[in-house]
Short mmCIF file of C-alpha atoms in Angstrom, two decimals:
data_model
loop_
_atom_site.label_atom_id
_atom_site.label_comp_id
_atom_site.label_asym_id
_atom_site.label_seq_id
_atom_site.Cartn_x
_atom_site.Cartn_y
_atom_site.Cartn_z
CA MET A 1 87.32 94.49 105.47
CA GLY A 2 89.15 96.06 108.37
CA LEU A 3 92.06 98.36 108.57
CA GLU A 4 94.82 97.92 106.01
CA LEU A 5 98.32 99.29 106.49
CA TYR A 6 100.64 99.45 103.51
CA LEU A 7 104.16 99.17 104.84
CA ASP A 8 107.72 98.43 103.91
CA LEU A 9 109.71 98.03 107.09
CA LEU A 10 112.80 99.34 105.35
CA SER A 11 111.10 102.70 105.58
CA GLN A 12 111.46 104.58 108.83
CA PRO A 13 107.94 106.03 109.05
CA CYS A 14 106.52 102.59 108.23
CA ARG A 15 108.26 101.19 111.26
CA ALA A 16 106.74 103.84 113.48
CA VAL A 17 103.25 102.98 112.25
CA TYR A 18 103.91 99.24 112.53
CA ILE A 19 105.25 99.46 116.06
CA PHE A 20 102.43 101.72 117.17
CA ALA A 21 99.72 99.49 115.74
CA LYS A 22 101.26 96.31 117.14
CA LYS A 23 102.03 97.76 120.54
CA ASN A 24 98.45 98.90 120.90
CA ASN A 25 96.96 95.67 119.59
CA ILE A 26 95.27 97.49 116.75
CA PRO A 27 93.92 94.87 114.37
CA PHE A 28 95.16 95.44 110.85
CA GLU A 29 96.02 93.67 107.66
CA PHE A 30 99.70 94.08 106.86
CA LYS A 31 99.95 94.91 103.19
CA HIS A 32 103.54 94.29 102.40
CA VAL A 33 105.13 96.73 99.99
CA GLU A 34 108.64 96.15 98.82
CA LEU A 35 109.95 99.46 97.67
CA PHE A 36 113.07 98.15 96.06
CA LYS A 37 111.77 95.13 94.35
CA ASP A 38 109.11 95.06 91.71
CA SER A 39 106.30 96.60 93.67
CA ILE A 40 106.48 100.27 92.94
CA LEU A 41 106.23 99.83 89.24
CA GLY A 42 103.63 97.13 89.20
CA ARG A 43 101.30 97.84 92.05
CA LYS A 44 98.82 100.54 92.63
CA MET A 45 98.81 102.25 95.99
CA PRO A 46 95.67 103.27 97.83
CA GLY A 47 94.82 106.92 97.87
CA GLY A 48 92.81 109.31 95.76
CA ASN A 49 90.17 107.60 93.69
CA ASN A 50 91.70 104.17 93.56
CA PRO A 51 89.06 101.63 94.46
CA GLY A 52 91.43 98.95 95.53
CA HIS A 53 94.69 97.25 95.34
CA SER A 54 95.61 94.66 92.76
CA HIS A 55 98.80 93.09 91.60
CA GLU A 56 98.24 93.03 87.90
CA GLY A 57 97.07 95.22 85.11
CA GLN A 58 97.20 98.60 86.76
CA HIS A 59 99.64 101.12 85.51
CA TYR A 60 101.48 103.22 87.93
CA ARG A 61 101.04 106.86 87.28
CA GLU A 62 104.35 108.13 85.94
CA GLU A 63 104.14 111.47 87.65
CA PHE A 64 103.25 110.08 91.01
CA GLY A 65 105.99 107.54 90.73
CA LYS A 66 108.74 109.99 90.04
CA VAL A 67 108.09 112.19 93.01
CA ASN A 68 106.40 109.93 95.45
CA ILE A 69 108.14 106.72 94.74
CA LEU A 70 109.42 106.60 98.26
CA LYS A 71 106.51 108.31 99.82
CA LYS A 72 103.87 105.82 98.88
CA VAL A 73 104.32 104.26 102.22
CA PRO A 74 103.12 104.20 104.83
CA ALA A 75 99.54 104.32 103.68
CA LEU A 76 96.34 103.49 105.53
CA LYS A 77 93.07 102.22 104.15
CA ASP A 78 90.08 102.10 106.45
CA GLY A 79 87.11 101.13 104.34
CA VAL A 80 86.99 103.83 101.69
CA PHE A 81 89.03 106.22 103.76
CA THR A 82 92.66 106.37 102.69
CA LEU A 83 95.41 108.30 104.39
CA ALA A 84 99.07 109.01 103.76
CA GLU A 85 101.78 110.63 105.90
CA SER A 86 102.94 108.74 108.97
CA THR A 87 102.17 111.60 111.37
CA ALA A 88 98.58 111.74 110.17
CA ILE A 89 98.27 107.96 110.31
CA LEU A 90 99.66 107.73 113.84
CA LEU A 91 97.36 110.47 115.08
CA TYR A 92 94.34 108.90 113.38
CA LEU A 93 95.07 105.51 114.92
CA SER A 94 95.62 107.02 118.35
CA ARG A 95 92.22 108.69 118.18
CA LYS A 96 90.26 105.88 116.60
CA TYR A 97 91.59 103.20 118.91
CA ASN A 98 91.77 105.35 122.03
CA THR A 99 95.34 104.46 122.76
CA PRO A 100 96.87 105.24 126.18
CA ASP A 101 97.18 108.96 126.81
CA HIS A 102 100.96 109.09 126.95
CA TRP A 103 101.29 108.45 123.22
CA TYR A 104 99.55 111.74 122.40
CA PRO A 105 98.66 113.45 125.67
CA SER A 106 95.37 115.25 126.04
CA ASP A 107 97.11 117.84 128.21
CA THR A 108 97.46 120.90 125.95
CA GLN A 109 101.07 121.68 126.73
CA LYS A 110 102.33 118.10 126.63
CA ARG A 111 100.49 117.58 123.37
CA ALA A 112 102.09 120.73 121.99
CA ARG A 113 105.50 119.24 122.77
CA VAL A 114 104.70 116.17 120.69
CA ASP A 115 103.39 118.35 117.85
CA GLU A 116 106.46 120.54 118.07
CA TYR A 117 108.78 117.58 117.77
CA LEU A 118 106.81 115.91 114.97
CA SER A 119 106.99 119.15 112.97
CA TRP A 120 110.69 119.80 113.58
CA HIS A 121 111.46 116.16 112.83
CA HIS A 122 110.47 116.56 109.18
CA THR A 123 113.12 119.02 108.27
CA ASN A 124 115.82 118.09 110.71
CA ILE A 125 115.96 114.37 111.34
CA ARG A 126 113.81 112.83 108.64
CA GLY A 127 115.81 112.43 105.52
CA LYS A 128 119.12 113.29 107.14
CA ALA A 129 119.43 110.04 109.06
CA GLY A 130 118.07 108.10 106.10
CA LYS A 131 120.64 109.51 103.69
CA THR A 132 123.21 107.20 105.23
CA LEU A 133 121.34 104.23 103.82
CA TRP A 134 121.29 105.79 100.38
CA ILE A 135 124.93 106.67 100.37
CA LYS A 136 126.26 103.46 101.81
CA VAL A 137 123.92 100.91 100.31
CA LEU A 138 121.23 102.02 97.92
CA ILE A 139 123.04 104.32 95.53
CA PRO A 140 125.85 101.83 95.05
CA LEU A 141 123.23 99.12 94.58
CA PHE A 142 121.37 101.07 91.95
CA THR A 143 124.22 102.67 90.13
CA GLY A 144 127.03 100.22 90.68
CA GLN A 145 129.23 103.03 91.96
CA THR A 146 130.43 103.67 95.46
CA LEU A 147 130.45 107.25 96.58
CA PRO A 148 133.52 109.08 97.87
CA PRO A 149 133.91 109.03 101.67
CA GLU A 150 133.44 112.81 101.84
CA LYS A 151 129.83 112.32 100.81
CA LEU A 152 129.12 110.20 103.85
CA GLN A 153 131.08 112.57 106.05
CA GLU A 154 128.96 115.47 104.81
CA VAL A 155 125.80 113.63 105.74
CA MET A 156 127.15 112.61 109.13
CA ASP A 157 128.22 116.18 109.88
CA GLU A 158 124.77 117.50 109.05
CA LEU A 159 123.18 114.77 111.13
CA ALA A 160 125.50 115.62 114.03
CA ILE A 161 124.12 119.15 114.12
CA SER A 162 120.54 117.88 114.22
CA LEU A 163 121.40 115.35 116.91
CA LYS A 164 122.91 118.08 119.04
CA GLN A 165 119.72 120.11 118.69
CA PHE A 166 117.71 117.01 119.47
CA GLU A 167 119.58 116.48 122.69
CA GLU A 168 119.65 120.13 123.73
CA LYS A 169 116.13 121.15 122.91
CA PHE A 170 113.98 118.07 122.80
CA LEU A 171 115.52 115.51 125.07
CA GLN A 172 117.39 117.65 127.61
CA ASP A 173 117.53 115.73 130.90
CA LYS A 174 114.26 113.92 130.49
CA PRO A 175 113.95 110.20 129.88
CA PHE A 176 111.63 110.81 126.92
CA ILE A 177 110.94 113.81 124.72
CA VAL A 178 107.75 114.86 126.47
CA GLY A 179 108.68 113.72 129.96
CA SER A 180 108.48 110.53 131.86
CA GLU A 181 106.71 108.40 129.29
CA ILE A 182 107.15 107.41 125.66
CA SER A 183 105.10 109.30 123.08
CA LEU A 184 104.68 109.44 119.31
CA ALA A 185 107.58 111.88 119.27
CA ASP A 186 110.04 109.30 120.60
CA LEU A 187 108.68 106.69 118.22
CA MET A 188 109.14 108.85 115.12
CA ALA A 189 112.61 109.82 116.25
CA ILE A 190 113.89 106.38 117.10
CA VAL A 191 112.87 104.65 113.88
CA GLU A 192 114.65 107.34 111.92
CA LEU A 193 117.81 107.12 114.00
CA MET A 194 117.94 103.36 113.61
CA GLN A 195 118.44 103.77 109.88
CA PRO A 196 122.15 104.66 110.09
CA ILE A 197 122.69 101.84 112.60
CA GLY A 198 121.64 99.39 109.94
CA VAL A 199 124.43 100.51 107.67
CA GLY A 200 127.11 100.65 110.28
CA CYS A 201 127.02 104.31 111.26
CA ASP A 202 126.70 104.09 115.00
CA ILE A 203 125.33 107.47 115.95
CA PHE A 204 124.75 106.36 119.54
CA GLU A 205 128.43 105.72 120.12
CA ASP A 206 129.92 108.76 121.89
CA ARG A 207 126.43 110.04 122.68
CA PRO A 208 125.62 108.57 126.09
CA LYS A 209 122.43 110.55 126.62
CA LEU A 210 121.08 109.59 123.23
CA SER A 211 122.12 106.02 123.80
CA GLU A 212 120.30 105.87 127.10
CA TRP A 213 117.20 107.33 125.52
CA ARG A 214 117.36 104.76 122.74
CA ASN A 215 117.48 101.94 125.28
CA GLN A 216 114.56 103.38 127.18
CA VAL A 217 112.48 103.70 124.03
CA GLU A 218 113.27 100.13 123.06
CA GLU A 219 112.27 98.97 126.53
CA ALA A 220 109.04 100.97 126.48
CA VAL A 221 108.14 99.55 123.07
CA GLY A 222 109.15 96.07 124.11
CA LYS A 223 112.39 94.55 122.96
CA GLU A 224 110.79 91.81 120.88
CA LEU A 225 108.55 94.12 118.89
CA PHE A 226 111.34 96.65 118.47
CA GLN A 227 113.75 94.07 117.12
CA GLU A 228 111.09 92.55 114.90
CA ALA A 229 110.28 95.89 113.33
CA HIS A 230 113.96 96.59 112.73
CA GLU A 231 114.94 93.20 111.44
CA LEU A 232 115.02 94.28 107.80
CA ILE A 233 117.07 97.41 108.28
CA LEU A 234 119.47 95.72 110.66
CA ASN A 235 120.13 93.08 108.02
CA ILE A 236 120.31 95.52 105.17
CA LYS A 237 123.53 94.08 103.85
CA GLU A 238 121.45 91.23 102.49
CA LEU A 239 119.84 93.74 100.17
CA GLY A 240 123.06 93.75 98.24
CA ASN A 241 122.07 90.42 96.80
CA ILE A 242 118.71 91.33 95.35
CA GLN A 243 118.10 91.86 91.67
CA ILE A 244 116.88 95.32 90.91
CA ASP A 245 114.40 95.66 88.08
CA PRO A 246 116.19 97.66 85.36
CA GLN A 247 113.04 99.69 84.81
CA LEU A 248 113.10 100.69 88.45
CA LYS A 249 116.74 101.67 88.14
CA GLU A 250 115.91 103.94 85.26
CA HIS A 251 112.94 105.35 87.08
CA LEU A 252 115.05 106.30 90.05
CA ALA A 253 118.03 107.56 88.06
CA PRO A 254 117.11 111.29 88.16
CA LEU A 255 116.37 111.12 91.86
CA LEU A 256 119.64 109.35 92.54
CA ARG A 257 121.61 111.82 90.50
CA LYS A 258 120.12 114.61 92.53
CA MET A 259 121.01 112.90 95.78
CA MET A 260 124.54 112.36 94.65
CA LYS A 261 125.20 116.02 93.96
CA MET B 1 101.13 138.50 131.11
CA GLY B 2 99.30 136.77 128.28
CA ILE B 3 100.60 135.15 125.16
CA GLU B 4 103.59 136.53 123.29
CA LEU B 5 104.04 135.65 119.65
CA TYR B 6 107.48 136.18 118.18
CA LEU B 7 106.87 136.80 114.50
CA ASP B 8 108.49 138.06 111.36
CA LEU B 9 105.71 138.48 108.81
CA LEU B 10 108.21 137.90 106.02
CA SER B 11 107.95 134.26 107.03
CA PRO B 12 104.96 132.22 105.82
CA PRO B 13 104.60 130.16 109.00
CA CYS B 14 104.56 133.40 110.99
CA ARG B 15 101.77 134.73 108.82
CA SER B 16 99.63 131.67 109.37
CA VAL B 17 100.02 132.03 113.14
CA TYR B 18 99.34 135.76 112.97
CA ILE B 19 96.24 135.40 110.84
CA PHE B 20 94.90 132.57 112.99
CA ALA B 21 95.37 134.49 116.23
CA LYS B 22 93.88 137.69 114.85
CA LYS B 23 90.97 136.02 113.12
CA ASN B 24 90.03 134.25 116.33
CA ASN B 25 90.51 137.33 118.51
CA ILE B 26 93.17 135.61 120.55
CA PRO B 27 94.83 138.27 122.71
CA PHE B 28 98.59 138.35 122.24
CA THR B 29 101.58 140.63 122.32
CA PHE B 30 103.23 140.91 118.94
CA LYS B 31 106.98 140.56 119.38
CA GLN B 32 108.50 141.80 116.17
CA MET B 33 111.42 139.75 114.92
CA GLU B 34 113.49 140.66 111.88
CA VAL B 35 115.22 137.52 110.74
CA LEU B 36 117.09 139.22 107.93
CA LYS B 37 118.73 141.42 110.52
CA GLY B 38 119.72 138.42 112.57
CA GLN B 39 117.52 139.23 115.54
CA GLN B 40 116.89 135.55 116.16
CA HIS B 41 120.46 135.35 117.44
CA SER B 42 119.84 137.60 120.41
CA VAL B 43 120.38 136.22 123.89
CA GLY B 44 116.80 137.03 124.83
CA PHE B 45 115.27 135.16 121.94
CA GLY B 46 117.43 132.17 122.70
CA LYS B 47 115.45 131.79 125.90
CA VAL B 48 112.21 131.72 123.94
CA ASN B 49 113.43 129.33 121.30
CA ILE B 50 116.84 127.75 121.58
CA LEU B 51 116.61 126.73 117.94
CA ARG B 52 116.31 130.40 117.04
CA LYS B 53 113.48 130.06 114.62
CA VAL B 54 110.24 131.96 114.16
CA PRO B 55 107.38 131.71 114.82
CA ALA B 56 107.73 131.15 118.53
CA LEU B 57 105.18 131.37 121.33
CA LYS B 58 105.61 132.23 124.98
CA ASP B 59 102.73 131.60 127.35
CA GLY B 60 103.96 132.36 130.82
CA GLY B 61 106.69 129.82 131.48
CA PHE B 62 105.71 127.73 128.48
CA THR B 63 107.51 128.27 125.20
CA LEU B 64 106.71 126.62 121.89
CA ALA B 65 108.14 126.55 118.38
CA GLU B 66 106.94 125.14 115.03
CA SER B 67 103.85 126.67 113.45
CA PRO B 68 101.72 123.51 113.25
CA ALA B 69 102.26 123.00 116.98
CA ILE B 70 101.53 126.65 117.77
CA LEU B 71 98.37 126.61 115.64
CA ALA B 72 97.10 123.41 117.26
CA TYR B 73 97.95 124.76 120.73
CA LEU B 74 96.06 127.99 120.14
CA SER B 75 93.09 126.17 118.65
CA GLN B 76 92.91 123.85 121.64
CA LYS B 77 93.50 126.49 124.31
CA TYR B 78 91.10 129.05 122.89
CA LYS B 79 88.54 126.55 121.63
CA THR B 80 88.43 128.07 118.19
CA PRO B 81 85.58 127.14 115.80
CA ASP B 82 85.64 123.48 114.83
CA HIS B 83 86.31 124.01 111.12
CA TRP B 84 89.88 125.15 111.75
CA TYR B 85 90.93 121.77 113.13
CA PRO B 86 87.83 119.55 113.07
CA LEU B 87 87.11 117.11 115.86
CA ASP B 88 85.85 114.62 113.28
CA MET B 89 88.64 112.05 113.07
CA LYS B 90 88.73 111.77 109.33
CA LYS B 91 88.59 115.49 108.65
CA ARG B 92 91.26 116.09 111.27
CA ALA B 93 93.37 113.43 109.64
CA ARG B 94 93.15 115.33 106.36
CA VAL B 95 94.44 118.48 108.03
CA ASP B 96 97.26 116.48 109.65
CA GLU B 97 98.04 114.88 106.32
CA TYR B 98 98.41 118.21 104.59
CA LEU B 99 100.44 119.81 107.37
CA SER B 100 102.81 116.86 107.31
CA TRP B 101 103.11 116.64 103.53
CA GLN B 102 103.79 120.31 102.97
CA HIS B 103 106.95 120.20 105.10
CA SER B 104 108.89 118.39 102.44
CA ALA B 105 106.75 118.91 99.37
CA ILE B 106 106.14 122.65 99.35
CA ARG B 107 108.09 124.47 102.03
CA PRO B 108 111.66 123.70 100.98
CA SER B 109 111.09 124.88 97.40
CA VAL B 110 109.35 128.06 98.52
CA LEU B 111 112.12 128.77 100.98
CA LYS B 112 114.76 128.21 98.35
CA ILE B 113 113.11 130.42 95.76
CA PHE B 114 112.59 133.21 98.28
CA TRP B 115 116.20 133.01 99.43
CA LEU B 116 117.57 132.98 95.92
CA LYS B 117 115.38 135.77 94.64
CA VAL B 118 115.24 138.11 97.63
CA VAL B 119 117.78 137.21 100.29
CA PHE B 120 120.76 136.33 98.10
CA PRO B 121 121.01 139.77 96.45
CA LEU B 122 120.60 141.42 99.83
CA TYR B 123 123.54 139.59 101.35
CA MET B 124 125.74 138.91 98.37
CA ASP B 125 125.27 142.17 96.45
CA GLN B 126 124.55 140.20 93.30
CA THR B 127 121.66 138.28 91.87
CA ALA B 128 121.52 134.51 92.14
CA PRO B 129 121.94 132.46 88.96
CA GLU B 130 118.67 132.23 87.07
CA GLU B 131 119.06 128.47 86.43
CA LYS B 132 118.97 127.78 90.14
CA LEU B 133 115.72 129.70 90.44
CA GLN B 134 114.25 127.86 87.48
CA GLU B 135 115.31 124.53 88.95
CA ALA B 136 113.58 125.32 92.22
CA LEU B 137 110.45 126.46 90.39
CA GLU B 138 110.38 123.24 88.40
CA ASP B 139 110.56 121.26 91.63
CA LEU B 140 107.29 122.86 92.59
CA ALA B 141 105.40 121.84 89.47
CA ILE B 142 104.45 118.36 90.60
CA PRO B 143 103.63 119.28 94.22
CA LEU B 144 101.35 122.03 92.94
CA LYS B 145 99.59 119.51 90.73
CA GLN B 146 99.21 117.26 93.73
CA LEU B 147 97.85 120.12 95.78
CA GLU B 148 95.19 120.60 93.15
CA GLU B 149 94.45 116.97 92.34
CA LYS B 150 94.99 115.13 95.58
CA PHE B 151 94.27 117.68 98.26
CA LEU B 152 91.84 120.21 96.82
CA GLN B 153 90.07 118.14 94.15
CA ASP B 154 86.61 119.64 93.66
CA LYS B 155 86.15 120.92 97.17
CA PRO B 156 85.99 124.60 98.06
CA PHE B 157 88.72 124.16 100.67
CA LEU B 158 91.39 121.54 101.26
CA VAL B 159 89.50 119.59 103.87
CA GLY B 160 85.91 120.32 102.94
CA ASN B 161 83.44 123.15 102.83
CA MET B 162 85.16 125.44 105.25
CA ILE B 163 88.59 126.90 105.74
CA SER B 164 90.95 124.97 108.02
CA LEU B 165 94.54 125.20 109.26
CA ALA B 166 95.58 123.37 106.12
CA ASP B 167 94.32 126.14 103.83
CA LEU B 168 95.91 128.80 106.02
CA VAL B 169 99.32 127.14 106.01
CA ALA B 170 99.11 126.40 102.29
CA VAL B 171 98.08 129.84 101.15
CA THR B 172 100.48 131.80 103.34
CA GLU B 173 103.29 129.62 102.01
CA LEU B 174 102.36 130.01 98.36
CA MET B 175 101.75 133.75 98.74
CA GLN B 176 105.49 134.01 99.37
CA LEU B 177 106.08 133.30 95.71
CA ILE B 178 103.06 135.12 94.34
CA ALA B 179 104.06 138.24 96.27
CA ILE B 180 107.58 138.29 94.86
CA GLY B 181 106.31 138.00 91.32
CA TYR B 182 105.98 134.33 90.46
CA ASN B 183 102.69 133.45 88.84
CA ILE B 184 102.74 129.91 90.14
CA PHE B 185 99.03 129.40 89.60
CA GLU B 186 99.27 130.15 85.90
CA ASP B 187 97.03 127.67 84.08
CA MET B 188 95.67 126.46 87.39
CA PRO B 189 92.38 128.33 87.70
CA LYS B 190 91.14 126.01 90.46
CA LEU B 191 94.01 127.07 92.68
CA VAL B 192 93.44 130.72 91.85
CA GLU B 193 89.82 130.42 92.90
CA TRP B 194 90.79 128.56 96.04
CA ARG B 195 93.32 131.19 96.98
CA ASN B 196 90.68 133.89 96.58
CA ARG B 197 88.24 131.87 98.63
CA VAL B 198 90.75 131.55 101.45
CA GLU B 199 91.42 135.28 101.41
CA LYS B 200 87.71 135.93 101.63
CA ALA B 201 87.24 133.45 104.49
CA VAL B 202 90.10 135.06 106.40
CA GLY B 203 88.83 138.52 105.61
CA LYS B 204 90.48 140.67 102.98
CA GLU B 205 91.70 143.30 105.41
CA LEU B 206 93.45 140.88 107.72
CA PHE B 207 94.86 138.91 104.80
CA GLN B 208 96.31 142.00 103.16
CA GLU B 209 97.65 143.30 106.46
CA ALA B 210 99.45 140.04 107.15
CA HIS B 211 100.97 140.04 103.68
CA LYS B 212 101.95 143.70 103.60
CA VAL B 213 105.64 143.11 104.28
CA ILE B 214 106.09 140.40 101.68
CA LEU B 215 104.06 142.32 99.11
CA ASN B 216 106.43 145.23 99.61
CA PHE B 217 109.54 143.07 99.42
CA GLN B 218 111.29 145.61 97.20
CA ASP B 219 111.57 147.84 100.25
CA LEU B 220 113.94 145.26 101.71
CA ASN B 221 116.60 146.45 99.30
CA SER B 222 117.15 149.48 101.44
CA MET B 223 117.67 147.32 104.52
CA LEU B 224 121.05 147.80 106.12
CA ILE B 225 122.60 144.46 106.91
CA GLU B 226 125.58 144.33 109.22
CA PRO B 227 128.71 143.15 107.38
CA GLN B 228 129.26 140.57 110.12
CA LEU B 229 125.87 139.06 109.41
CA LYS B 230 126.56 139.04 105.69
CA GLU B 231 129.73 137.05 106.29
CA GLN B 232 127.85 134.64 108.53
CA MET B 233 125.22 133.92 105.89
CA LYS B 234 127.59 133.66 102.92
CA PRO B 235 128.44 129.94 103.21
CA ARG B 236 124.80 128.94 103.37
CA LEU B 237 123.90 131.12 100.40
CA LEU B 238 126.83 129.88 98.34
CA LYS B 239 125.80 126.32 99.03
CA MET B 240 122.37 127.04 97.56
CA VAL B 241 123.87 128.02 94.23
CA ALA B 242 126.62 125.42 94.13
#
């Protein structure tokens, strides 16, 4: 039973893990999780003491669901070893499969730059870029209400500040965050920044440096793999047609209300 | 010139860096930063960290921000004992997992509570609404349960039998609330024991020294804040209680 990766490619960190594993020819079983269909309520995720993964008869722990409903992916299962958090998963895979040095350089200072970005990313890019999807597509889908344009503007303004910092501190005049080659830092950043693209918020427009970096990352990953990983998010409008389980709607209601404030 | 660490011990991430460096006898120059006085906005500090956050490290021409990065850098450069950031892939992954998770699960709530309880009155000359504090405390309930049930379980420390970076980051963060009077480990004896264990592993003297400023947070009330700085911070503080 080899490596299993639990992924929903709608999720930014899942895409980073997917791209990294594929690009490095890491053999894995793709365990498809569909966050916004029936899966979260019916399926059990790996982690903790769960012996396995089965479709029926396992009840999802209420508590876990409410907080972690969106954080159940990505998840890794390697024999009995389970791991959450995309950063941890990427680092684990890079070590276990001895991936090329540029992904996570052994040079202390270059490595520190990747660590620095991955840490900053959490509070400054992660979540902010993704909010666009919630505001433009998911909240309306779940609640039947569209949000006032100021809400989106608020999110875009906040994102603009982070993007400026990204360009000034992390990218500067380099082709990639750490230097001349792609690393885990670029990968985590790009998948996050593709989220608004999927819903029509073109953050690369009017940002030539960022745009150039995006192209270079796509090229370094390989256009085919990059497009494949982003197929779902780039066709997100189709999501508008899916039936949402009413139980899931109820489950998410408090979280959605909070996001709408 | 050696390493310079720009730290404000009021900040949990700064404490974890401070404790780690001291515990491992890493020679460094302590560059005192007082965030509440706006010192991170100085021209000089901008050259160390353009994002104007602490902790920050300067090692010759190399500058570095973000405590997990600084901790990993120091552990690698000074070849600190393995248990801090184990070479074993799976153990290391557990440290990485915690350090990643805490960013969004623990840190934002702690930050919010600290700002509402301590910083807000300092800048706004009034106390923050109690409901907002309660809300933020409630947000911590589930993450704390997860800390106990998913991360700690029945182990002495988060990753195993010995203290690691994960424990250091976790405890310094949660001490922020304990120090300002919130008994967040009430009814969670496992976490109380773990916290004590971490203090012991660090060394009581060093632990207390690092936490001196936050434990004496009442002294902050006599801090003179420039009116200009107060005005600057107002919008952010008002947003927190909106």
